XYZ file of C-alpha atoms in Angstrom:
772
model
C 107.827 111.841 97.816
C 105.297 113.885 99.785
C 103.859 112.831 103.125
C 100.270 111.796 103.757
C 97.717 113.910 105.522
C 97.105 113.482 109.254
C 93.885 112.104 110.584
C 92.520 113.216 113.891
C 91.286 110.452 116.207
C 88.064 110.661 118.093
C 84.422 111.186 117.350
C 84.151 108.531 114.651
C 82.040 105.886 116.313
C 78.342 105.537 116.969
C 76.408 103.555 119.512
C 75.023 101.238 116.837
C 77.160 99.090 114.534
C 78.649 100.979 111.616
C 80.205 99.713 108.411
C 83.576 98.298 109.333
C 86.639 100.209 108.205
C 88.584 98.233 105.626
C 92.294 97.998 106.240
C 93.241 98.713 102.641
C 96.411 99.834 100.848
C 94.704 103.137 100.068
C 95.057 104.124 103.735
C 98.599 105.243 102.927
C 97.110 108.041 100.803
C 93.970 109.251 102.616
C 91.483 111.573 100.970
C 91.819 115.317 101.419
C 89.300 117.296 103.385
C 87.279 120.092 101.860
C 89.500 122.727 103.479
C 92.568 121.241 101.824
C 90.806 121.073 98.466
C 89.898 124.762 98.830
C 93.567 125.557 99.441
C 94.452 123.624 96.302
C 91.901 125.611 94.314
C 93.420 128.871 95.561
C 96.877 127.586 94.732
C 95.659 126.573 91.288
C 94.434 130.085 90.636
C 97.901 131.395 91.521
C 99.401 128.936 89.050
C 96.946 130.007 86.358
C 98.004 133.624 86.886
C 101.672 132.679 86.626
C 101.346 130.438 83.577
C 98.752 132.519 81.724
C 98.750 131.480 78.051
C 101.833 129.236 78.215
C 100.091 126.063 79.376
C 100.021 124.612 75.866
C 103.784 124.935 75.647
C 104.277 123.012 78.878
C 101.791 120.284 77.955
C 103.047 119.645 74.399
C 105.057 116.495 75.036
C 107.643 114.994 72.683
C 106.244 111.478 73.174
C 103.088 109.596 74.123
C 102.980 109.297 77.961
C 100.317 106.603 77.739
C 102.587 104.180 75.855
C 99.490 103.472 73.797
C 101.468 102.970 70.603
C 103.195 99.870 71.958
C 102.057 96.443 70.870
C 104.760 94.784 72.970
C 106.680 95.910 76.055
C 109.889 97.888 75.609
C 113.142 95.965 75.760
C 115.246 97.164 78.684
C 118.776 98.312 77.985
C 121.785 96.536 79.376
C 121.717 99.087 82.189
C 118.209 98.054 83.233
C 117.685 96.448 86.636
C 114.477 94.667 85.682
C 113.959 91.671 83.434
C 111.809 92.065 80.281
C 108.413 91.450 81.898
C 105.216 92.917 80.505
C 104.926 95.684 83.023
C 101.993 97.685 81.659
C 98.766 97.231 79.819
C 96.788 99.986 78.147
C 93.275 100.661 79.388
C 90.537 98.934 77.419
C 87.555 100.891 76.045
C 85.298 101.919 78.904
C 88.079 101.706 81.500
C 89.741 104.711 83.147
C 92.376 106.361 80.969
C 95.387 105.065 82.849
C 98.149 102.491 82.705
C 98.016 99.381 84.858
C 101.214 97.767 86.122
C 100.449 94.136 85.350
C 103.698 92.687 86.712
C 104.021 92.265 90.486
C 107.143 94.431 90.688
C 109.752 93.320 88.210
C 112.507 90.819 88.825
C 116.252 91.233 89.094
C 118.335 90.253 86.107
C 121.183 88.708 88.098
C 121.231 85.035 89.003
C 121.321 85.694 92.796
C 118.413 88.103 92.388
C 116.343 85.547 90.503
C 117.140 82.871 93.093
C 116.092 85.144 95.955
C 112.896 86.029 94.114
C 112.067 82.334 93.643
C 112.765 81.556 97.300
C 110.574 84.466 98.340
C 107.796 83.308 96.032
C 108.061 79.729 97.385
C 107.900 80.812 101.031
C 105.340 83.590 100.753
C 103.353 82.618 97.674
C 102.442 84.751 94.639
C 101.613 88.425 95.284
C 97.985 89.480 95.683
C 96.440 92.528 94.071
C 94.997 95.342 96.171
C 91.499 94.350 95.069
C 91.942 90.993 96.831
C 91.889 92.664 100.260
C 88.119 92.181 100.496
C 88.612 88.429 100.029
C 91.406 88.100 102.582
C 88.950 87.647 105.431
C 88.386 84.797 107.863
C 85.216 82.820 108.336
C 84.203 82.007 111.904
C 85.498 78.421 111.897
C 88.951 79.695 110.909
C 88.859 82.854 113.030
C 87.970 80.863 116.157
C 91.209 78.851 116.320
C 93.369 81.692 115.005
C 92.136 84.343 117.456
C 91.463 82.021 120.393
C 94.778 80.178 120.368
C 96.295 82.701 122.789
C 93.247 82.672 125.057
C 92.735 78.905 125.152
C 96.418 78.082 125.389
C 96.715 80.241 128.516
C 94.945 77.515 130.507
C 98.146 75.513 130.023
C 100.158 77.931 132.197
C 97.618 80.176 134.006
C 96.472 77.611 136.606
C 100.070 76.544 137.114
C 101.127 80.140 137.750
C 98.396 80.467 140.383
C 99.286 77.193 142.134
C 102.987 78.068 142.101
C 102.201 81.145 144.202
C 99.897 79.245 146.583
C 102.516 76.534 147.030
C 104.743 79.131 148.696
C 102.449 78.807 151.730
C 102.657 75.007 151.747
C 100.344 72.194 150.663
C 97.506 73.390 152.867
C 97.185 76.624 150.892
C 96.475 74.726 147.644
C 92.856 74.285 148.733
C 92.390 78.014 148.009
C 92.788 77.289 144.315
C 89.077 76.494 143.885
C 87.613 79.705 145.376
C 90.236 81.813 143.584
C 89.436 79.935 140.394
C 85.727 80.647 140.876
C 86.438 84.392 141.117
C 88.549 84.129 137.980
C 85.640 82.480 136.145
C 83.420 85.413 137.143
C 86.100 87.790 135.846
C 86.297 85.869 132.557
C 82.547 86.042 132.027
C 82.247 89.723 132.968
C 85.169 90.831 130.796
C 83.999 88.577 127.964
C 80.500 90.059 127.993
C 82.018 93.530 128.190
C 84.028 92.904 125.034
C 80.903 91.525 123.384
C 79.433 94.987 123.907
C 82.581 96.660 122.617
C 82.522 94.885 119.243
C 79.266 96.352 117.850
C 79.965 99.739 119.454
C 83.486 99.900 117.963
C 83.621 97.576 114.957
C 86.799 99.131 113.550
C 89.248 96.935 115.450
C 92.150 97.918 117.761
C 89.504 97.915 120.524
C 91.276 99.102 123.667
C 93.232 101.799 121.849
C 90.200 103.180 120.025
C 87.777 102.873 122.970
C 90.102 104.478 125.515
C 91.223 107.190 123.099
C 87.679 108.178 122.099
C 86.285 108.303 125.615
C 89.166 108.998 127.992
C 91.553 111.107 125.914
C 94.413 110.416 123.541
C 97.028 109.877 126.256
C 94.865 107.261 127.937
C 94.326 105.664 124.532
C 98.084 105.590 124.051
C 98.464 103.970 127.464
C 96.046 101.244 126.358
C 97.980 100.892 123.099
C 101.249 100.629 125.021
C 99.734 97.906 127.193
C 98.552 96.070 124.074
C 101.957 96.363 122.407
C 103.657 94.913 125.476
C 100.904 92.297 125.705
C 101.366 91.135 122.113
C 105.153 91.067 122.225
C 105.118 89.091 125.470
C 102.361 86.850 124.111
C 104.799 85.653 121.485
C 107.640 85.264 123.973
C 105.537 83.574 126.681
C 103.699 81.282 124.289
C 106.819 80.154 122.482
C 108.728 79.687 125.738
C 105.837 77.688 127.235
C 105.552 75.586 124.078
C 109.241 74.756 124.095
C 108.989 73.967 127.820
C 106.184 71.508 127.058
C 108.469 69.768 124.569
C 111.426 69.671 126.955
C 109.145 68.313 129.730
C 108.505 65.255 127.568
C 112.070 65.146 126.167
C 114.440 66.517 128.845
C 117.449 65.941 126.601
C 116.369 68.903 124.471
C 116.592 71.369 127.364
C 119.880 72.980 126.141
C 118.168 73.797 122.819
C 115.355 75.848 124.376
C 116.337 79.208 122.904
C 117.191 77.967 119.359
C 113.888 76.071 119.198
C 112.057 79.193 120.352
C 113.700 81.342 117.684
C 112.857 78.753 115.040
C 109.207 78.800 116.140
C 109.095 82.606 115.856
C 110.590 82.382 112.359
C 107.947 79.833 111.302
C 105.159 82.038 112.675
C 106.562 85.062 110.858
C 106.789 83.202 107.544
C 103.270 81.827 107.911
C 101.760 85.235 108.638
C 103.644 86.910 105.802
C 101.590 84.668 103.514
C 98.452 86.625 104.424
C 95.557 86.479 106.874
C 93.515 83.784 105.207
C 96.445 81.490 104.407
C 98.006 81.781 107.865
C 94.595 81.098 109.398
C 94.265 77.874 107.453
C 97.801 76.856 108.402
C 97.541 77.509 112.134
C 93.916 76.458 112.759
C 94.542 72.733 113.247
C 96.688 72.954 116.447
C 93.934 74.822 118.311
C 91.244 72.303 117.447
C 93.636 69.482 118.340
C 94.289 71.097 121.726
C 90.555 71.512 122.394
C 89.980 67.828 121.664
C 92.985 66.778 123.763
C 91.885 68.823 126.815
C 88.298 67.610 126.423
C 89.478 63.980 126.468
C 91.841 64.620 129.397
C 89.204 66.372 131.524
C 86.441 63.919 130.678
C 88.501 60.807 131.464
C 90.017 62.400 134.562
C 86.645 63.455 136.000
C 85.149 60.044 135.236
C 87.950 58.416 137.222
C 87.434 60.920 140.041
C 83.713 60.075 140.017
C 84.564 56.360 140.310
C 86.182 57.069 143.676
C 83.385 59.384 144.810
C 85.200 62.613 143.900
C 87.523 62.121 146.839
C 90.588 64.374 146.325
C 93.989 62.725 146.370
C 96.172 64.462 149.002
C 98.858 66.560 147.320
C 102.517 65.901 147.874
C 103.926 67.737 150.901
C 105.319 71.160 150.024
C 107.400 73.135 152.508
C 105.979 76.573 153.308
C 108.251 79.556 152.734
C 105.597 82.258 153.231
C 102.524 82.641 155.364
C 99.035 82.608 153.879
C 97.613 86.122 153.782
C 95.670 88.587 151.687
C 98.756 89.621 149.742
C 99.539 86.024 148.816
C 95.927 85.411 147.753
C 95.923 88.547 145.601
C 99.236 87.535 144.075
C 97.853 84.082 143.233
C 94.725 85.680 141.785
C 96.719 88.003 139.523
C 98.946 85.123 138.426
C 95.959 82.925 137.609
C 94.368 85.799 135.710
C 96.940 85.232 132.971
C 94.490 82.509 131.872
C 92.515 85.375 130.302
C 95.261 86.692 128.058
C 93.987 87.031 124.534
C 90.363 87.685 125.481
C 90.524 91.038 123.657
C 91.825 89.534 120.405
C 88.474 89.469 118.590
C 87.615 93.091 119.354
C 90.998 94.101 117.938
C 90.592 92.066 114.744
C 86.991 92.702 113.702
C 88.016 93.884 110.183
C 89.557 90.454 109.563
C 86.110 88.783 109.598
C 83.824 88.255 106.668
C 80.765 90.469 106.504
C 78.878 91.231 108.663
C 82.145 91.666 110.517
C 80.897 92.803 113.914
C 78.247 90.082 114.135
C 80.659 87.295 113.157
C 83.223 88.686 115.583
C 80.752 88.759 118.456
C 79.656 85.182 117.756
C 83.264 84.010 117.672
C 83.991 85.748 120.983
C 81.013 83.974 122.580
C 82.386 80.613 121.470
C 85.822 81.541 122.811
C 84.555 82.554 126.255
C 82.453 79.400 126.532
C 85.405 77.163 125.627
C 87.702 79.045 128.020
C 85.365 78.692 130.993
C 84.710 75.005 130.362
C 88.398 74.164 129.901
C 89.545 76.256 132.875
C 86.922 74.847 135.248
C 87.591 71.302 134.076
C 91.352 71.584 134.578
C 91.026 73.254 137.990
C 88.719 70.464 139.189
C 91.029 67.803 137.802
C 94.057 69.404 139.483
C 92.159 69.468 142.762
C 90.934 65.875 142.593
C 94.288 64.448 141.446
C 96.293 66.409 144.004
C 99.056 67.503 141.628
C 101.454 70.252 142.655
C 103.804 72.444 140.623
C 107.187 70.909 139.823
C 110.272 72.464 138.281
C 110.902 69.587 135.868
C 107.348 68.935 134.647
C 104.291 71.042 133.886
C 100.929 70.478 135.558
C 99.385 69.345 132.279
C 102.146 66.817 131.819
C 101.522 65.465 135.328
C 97.766 65.263 134.732
C 98.296 63.468 131.427
C 100.707 61.016 133.075
C 98.236 60.187 135.823
C 95.213 60.003 133.566
C 96.922 58.028 130.776
C 99.832 56.095 132.305
C 100.018 53.921 129.175
C 99.094 54.283 125.544
C 99.551 57.118 123.042
C 97.295 59.681 124.751
C 100.047 61.212 126.880
C 102.171 61.900 123.807
C 99.135 63.278 121.957
C 98.226 65.650 124.797
C 101.780 66.898 125.149
C 102.112 67.354 121.399
C 98.810 69.252 121.226
C 99.864 71.427 124.172
C 103.234 72.176 122.654
C 101.690 73.040 119.285
C 99.045 75.413 120.618
C 101.520 77.121 122.930
C 103.901 77.610 120.036
C 101.161 78.800 117.689
C 99.241 80.787 120.311
C 101.596 83.578 119.377
C 99.733 83.661 116.062
C 97.040 85.744 117.786
C 99.602 88.469 118.413
C 100.804 88.241 114.810
C 97.215 88.891 113.733
C 96.473 91.751 116.114
C 99.614 93.823 116.683
C 100.097 94.796 112.995
C 96.485 96.018 112.930
C 96.998 98.030 116.099
C 100.115 99.601 114.576
C 98.090 100.320 111.416
C 95.551 102.354 113.412
C 98.276 104.105 115.396
C 100.135 104.929 112.158
C 96.920 106.263 110.648
C 96.647 108.621 113.635
C 100.335 109.563 113.379
C 101.675 107.969 116.583
C 104.031 105.433 114.984
C 105.929 105.512 111.663
C 103.580 105.519 108.687
C 105.411 102.612 107.113
C 103.188 100.438 109.348
C 100.348 101.395 106.982
C 101.998 99.575 104.114
C 100.720 96.175 102.997
C 103.148 93.615 101.605
C 102.880 91.283 98.642
C 100.268 89.116 100.374
C 98.276 92.028 101.834
C 99.806 91.459 105.251
C 101.320 94.280 107.291
C 104.888 93.085 106.810
C 106.560 95.866 108.772
C 104.395 95.225 111.824
C 104.949 91.473 111.587
C 108.717 91.806 111.372
C 108.830 94.334 114.216
C 106.872 91.938 116.425
C 109.090 88.969 115.536
C 112.303 90.873 116.241
C 111.067 92.276 119.568
C 109.788 88.893 120.758
C 113.022 87.182 119.735
C 115.104 89.718 121.671
C 113.017 89.193 124.815
C 113.115 85.411 124.440
C 116.917 85.452 124.209
C 117.266 87.962 127.064
C 115.215 85.769 129.429
C 116.687 82.530 128.037
C 113.244 81.132 127.329
C 112.145 80.965 130.996
C 108.333 81.383 131.091
C 108.298 82.127 134.814
C 110.487 85.194 134.285
C 108.204 86.568 131.562
C 104.789 86.180 133.229
C 105.266 89.062 135.739
C 105.794 91.405 132.783
C 102.925 89.803 130.914
C 100.090 90.365 133.405
C 100.603 94.116 133.830
C 100.384 94.945 130.115
C 97.391 92.659 129.590
C 95.266 94.090 132.376
C 96.251 97.680 131.712
C 94.558 97.340 128.311
C 91.596 95.481 129.852
C 91.049 98.125 132.523
C 91.275 101.138 130.225
C 89.050 99.517 127.618
C 86.329 98.769 130.167
C 86.611 102.239 131.710
C 86.295 103.729 128.246
C 83.106 101.737 127.643
C 81.659 103.089 130.925
C 82.152 106.629 129.624
C 80.802 105.551 126.228
C 77.485 104.415 127.708
C 77.240 107.539 129.825
C 77.570 109.622 126.652
C 75.458 107.591 124.222
C 72.764 106.224 126.558
C 71.236 103.836 124.063
C 68.831 100.982 124.830
C 69.681 99.086 128.056
C 72.596 101.425 128.658
C 72.433 101.091 132.449
C 72.796 97.315 132.309
C 75.671 97.624 129.885
C 77.324 100.317 131.970
C 77.073 98.098 135.057
C 78.772 95.199 133.271
C 81.587 97.390 132.019
C 82.000 98.984 135.449
C 82.310 95.536 137.023
C 84.883 94.591 134.398
C 86.807 97.800 135.118
C 86.839 97.111 138.857
C 87.953 93.485 138.590
C 90.547 94.191 135.905
C 91.849 97.138 137.897
C 92.310 94.945 140.993
C 94.383 92.488 138.968
C 96.391 95.316 137.384
C 97.263 96.985 140.696
C 98.017 93.682 142.393
C 100.303 92.524 139.606
C 102.076 95.869 139.354
C 102.696 96.103 143.119
C 103.379 92.502 144.112
C 105.484 91.664 141.047
C 107.254 94.984 140.745
C 110.612 93.638 141.901
C 110.168 90.429 139.877
C 110.185 92.258 136.576
C 106.914 94.178 136.426
C 108.926 97.380 136.908
C 109.983 97.024 133.272
C 106.367 97.420 132.117
C 105.652 100.204 134.621
C 108.529 102.165 133.099
C 108.008 101.033 129.497
C 104.394 102.241 129.223
C 105.159 105.942 129.928
C 108.187 105.739 127.643
C 106.089 104.339 124.799
C 103.523 107.101 125.341
C 106.277 109.725 125.247
C 107.736 108.303 122.037
C 104.289 108.163 120.422
C 103.604 111.796 121.329
C 106.971 112.848 119.917
C 106.241 111.017 116.682
C 102.813 112.659 116.466
C 104.357 116.048 117.164
C 106.749 115.567 114.263
C 104.002 114.469 111.880
C 101.863 117.426 112.938
C 104.740 119.745 112.118
C 105.266 118.048 108.749
C 101.554 118.348 107.996
C 101.621 122.079 108.751
C 104.770 122.585 106.695
C 103.387 120.661 103.706
C 99.877 122.097 103.680
C 99.606 124.116 100.454
C 98.754 127.780 100.742
C 98.951 130.491 98.100
C 100.892 132.846 100.370
C 103.685 130.281 100.605
C 104.093 129.778 96.857
C 106.343 132.095 94.902
C 104.643 131.539 91.543
C 103.185 134.977 90.966
C 105.784 135.852 88.321
C 105.012 134.648 84.796
C 107.227 131.799 83.655
C 108.939 131.975 80.302
C 109.262 128.587 78.674
C 110.493 128.268 75.074
C 108.228 129.339 72.283
C 105.721 126.975 70.756
C 107.824 126.703 67.595
C 110.932 125.810 69.561
C 109.014 123.243 71.617
C 107.581 121.697 68.442
C 111.052 121.512 66.896
C 112.403 119.787 69.998
C 109.415 117.469 70.165
C 110.152 116.149 66.688
C 113.881 116.652 66.479
C 115.646 118.159 63.437
C 115.709 114.879 61.545
C 112.984 112.867 63.285
C 109.725 114.310 62.050
C 108.476 110.836 61.192
C 108.396 109.934 64.891
C 105.865 112.515 66.008
C 103.401 110.833 68.397
C 100.433 112.389 66.619
C 101.489 111.348 63.107
C 99.338 108.202 63.198
C 102.181 105.863 62.250
C 102.904 102.670 64.145
C 105.954 102.916 66.340
C 107.481 100.016 68.189
C 110.035 99.919 70.957
C 113.528 101.030 70.163
C 115.979 98.171 70.200
C 119.721 98.093 70.273
C 122.021 100.466 72.110
C 122.806 103.962 70.969
C 125.808 105.810 72.348
C 125.190 108.768 74.593
C 126.539 111.517 72.295
C 124.818 114.669 73.571
C 127.807 116.974 73.718
C 126.193 120.342 73.024
C 122.991 122.073 74.128
C 121.505 121.825 70.639
C 121.596 118.023 70.796
C 119.496 117.730 73.988
C 115.682 117.563 73.961
C 113.962 117.539 77.324
C 110.967 116.043 79.079
C 110.675 116.842 82.767
C 108.948 114.096 84.793
C 107.690 114.717 88.347
C 106.500 111.703 90.399
C 103.679 112.944 92.623
C 102.369 110.942 95.565
C 100.059 113.581 97.031
C 99.382 117.178 96.063
C 100.966 118.810 99.089
C 103.557 121.563 99.284
C 106.405 119.158 98.543
C 104.813 118.066 95.260
C 103.814 121.614 94.326
C 107.362 122.866 94.861
C 108.720 120.081 92.692
C 106.178 120.936 90.001
C 107.033 124.635 90.279
C 110.718 123.842 89.885
C 109.925 121.663 86.863
C 107.851 124.379 85.214
C 110.577 126.965 85.846
C 112.969 124.961 83.642
C 110.800 125.917 80.704
C 110.488 122.442 79.181
C 107.457 120.136 78.731
C 106.391 118.675 82.082
C 104.740 115.334 82.836
C 103.435 114.460 86.312
C 103.190 110.744 87.162
C 101.117 109.301 89.995
C 101.413 105.671 91.133
C 98.226 104.477 92.831
C 97.665 101.187 94.696
C 93.995 101.001 93.701
C 91.340 102.495 91.439
C 89.660 104.176 94.417
C 92.816 105.986 95.423
C 93.425 106.958 91.796
C 89.975 108.556 91.696
C 90.716 110.464 94.919
C 93.965 111.767 93.464
C 92.157 112.901 90.321
C 89.857 114.900 92.572
C 92.905 116.641 94.077
C 94.398 117.222 90.634
C 91.174 118.691 89.268
C 90.885 120.982 92.299
C 94.403 122.248 91.642
C 93.632 122.934 88.005
C 95.419 120.391 85.783
C 98.163 122.825 84.768
C 100.519 120.126 83.452
C 99.972 116.724 81.880
C 99.234 113.881 84.309
C 99.732 110.160 83.771
C 98.058 107.767 86.208
C 99.566 104.327 86.764
C 97.598 101.883 88.883
C 99.983 99.506 90.665
C 97.702 96.756 92.006
C 100.634 95.015 93.695
C 101.453 98.232 95.602
C 105.008 98.524 94.247
C 106.226 102.058 93.513
C 109.885 102.012 92.583
C 109.838 99.169 90.038
C 106.770 100.304 88.035
C 108.019 103.892 87.972
C 111.515 102.853 86.880
C 110.091 100.583 84.187
C 107.747 103.340 83.017
C 110.593 105.834 82.689
C 112.657 103.245 80.858
C 109.733 102.687 78.492
C 109.499 106.426 77.848
C 113.187 106.549 77.074
C 112.888 103.554 74.741
C 110.067 105.337 72.920
C 112.261 108.384 72.227
C 115.938 107.673 73.037
C 116.856 111.150 71.790
C 114.803 112.792 74.570
C 116.509 113.372 77.911
C 114.211 112.653 80.839
C 114.789 114.899 83.836
C 113.130 113.301 86.853
C 112.444 115.717 89.693
C 111.866 114.077 93.069
C 110.403 115.947 96.058
C 112.055 114.727 99.243
C 111.513 115.455 102.924
C 114.715 116.523 104.692
C 114.616 116.348 108.480
C 117.018 117.817 111.007
C 117.107 114.921 113.482
C 118.502 111.547 112.485
C 115.750 109.525 114.196
C 113.097 111.386 112.184
C 114.354 109.655 109.039
C 112.637 106.413 110.010
C 109.310 108.264 110.049
C 109.451 109.081 106.339
C 109.449 107.187 103.082
C 112.647 105.865 101.497
C 111.100 105.873 98.026
C 113.134 108.852 96.688
C 116.415 107.216 97.677
C 115.439 103.838 96.221
C 114.187 105.474 93.043
C 117.428 107.403 92.579
C 119.360 104.157 92.954
C 117.176 102.427 90.364
C 117.264 105.282 87.835
C 121.015 105.793 88.141
C 121.519 102.715 85.972
C 119.359 103.985 83.101
C 120.892 106.060 80.273
C 119.241 109.249 79.156
C 117.678 109.920 82.558
C 118.769 112.738 84.871
C 117.568 112.743 88.484
C 117.149 115.969 90.451
C 115.982 116.240 94.063
C 113.956 119.161 95.385
C 114.461 119.065 99.175
C 111.752 120.194 101.558
C 113.410 121.062 104.868
C 111.433 120.403 108.036
C 112.643 122.561 110.971
C 112.882 121.504 114.593
C 109.793 121.636 116.759
C 109.031 125.187 117.735
C 110.910 126.697 114.796
C 108.560 128.934 112.837
C 108.563 128.951 109.054
C 109.741 132.189 107.520
C 107.176 133.265 105.002
């Protein structure tokens, strides 16, 4: 089927909050611009010249394309792949004149197929219609734990990462943890306030990518996106690895099962998020609140006990020094401790997931998150200092603090369980944000457009599965060792932070709204502090693994630019233009009398669709006996996704056959159907069009069932289905385009009386000019 139109990034945002962009299924088929509609009008005039007075011949169909004469659904033949579900309903009076696919997608007839469908339904839940996207939003009390789980859980390993570096200089260097922690608190507040300013200025989500791209250029925006992609993938790996480590700290016998447990946790997170935003939020909210309560109890009891001894610190255990204390060591400890801020950008990336008003609810939630982070981080740092705990290989700092604070009773187990749960489910933040980032990048043409597609539960299934697979590969490669992953983690996180804050500095310089100098100063401070962490982490941890990120970011940018280059070429090749269409010659379809004879058949006059008689579905099986040209009556059907050059060529080929032609458009929503009608009207409505609204976003199953219904209505009519298909020269380009034509051919191959023809549209290599 044809490709969607490109959208240019940049210049879309205002200084004041705008209506938030809805991440809807209709994004796969964006509206045409006025220039494109003008081209369609010119093309339509060329078609009118070519067809002249023969339009009635082409539009006189041998059957009713609206299936309006059915009182019950057609019975599939034994060749059918779909069970007899009621797939369509006819529009009621006052509704648009279109069919609506009432079944989710159709179910397989085989026993294994039905079993798989039931398992899928049990795990994921029933499918949601496209109209439900406005209800799949999170309220603040659900969004807080879902989006803050990554941020708040980082206090379980951020302070430990900082102390592990300081311990290299011996026990005496651990006293530096408090002043370094104080600087980190300042960084948290500055960056948090900066993102508070970003939310109303850019309420569309995907914050760092959009902000950097709009203000610093598309390559800088792609660098921020690359940092976010690495951030989210490593968030899953680090969080799951840390969660499993918390479990094995309490139960050392489970240490050999670290990697299998981590993979199981990723699978559970994937399944939960495939159920949709609202459902996954309700599932994964409890662990975050449990962790907040557990840390609050731990810090409160620990500080009360420290107060009972006059806040006198307990001397830490002696640690042998392997490095001298210096500026480089302090900077390294600072950058390691800064991992306590990972996830602070989550709200700005997920603003569309909030209930209206989205930007205001998002900003409020971010304020709560920053406040909780600062309180928890300060409390834990003070408790670590007063209790004199030091990093150990066999036990986490939180486990040591819990042991000392609660030597008996159930509280130690509760704290460890809460820590393990939030670390495991902290990855849920990445599962919420990365698919949305990929959605925006796909909309701009930098990643495959299949990341625009919403699954049965209105989740971005392709983005979720890509994240799960990438995180699982990294987890296995590093054998679940958190310490090996953190050096990679910090660079990607603070690259996005730095570019986002720098973009906001340019934004205020351009917009200069109320209090813009104060806002610019805050963002400049955030840029400076985040940049220090980024450079320190990249330099000091380069040999420890950060080199992977330093190399990966430019590679991701290069790949994104190559993908965009290909989509730009496809857009140019598929843009309709009269000079490219060879339709100036008049077409010569059969005469009206011949078409009427074929529409009724020599002995089937009683089945004319306009005769007013009731006609039900054809039952039973009739042998395929068409052995001569006189026994074949045609209807040419052209599925049209978008009126671009691919669709117009398929329609031109269909018209050239000289038989009645029916165009069919499958739309995921009423809004998109209305947009397509605008394109069709601009072109000129030269052939009959049937609109089918597929509220569950399926394409292949509704179209196959519709064609089967047409064949059941008139088994004596041969349906010739003409599919436009993009043909690319490079193998890797295939993943950038839809597989719908191939899947549709496979589905229709099983149906009798249906012939499938492909009209290929060849896309040349970059730099190859089209021959006009």
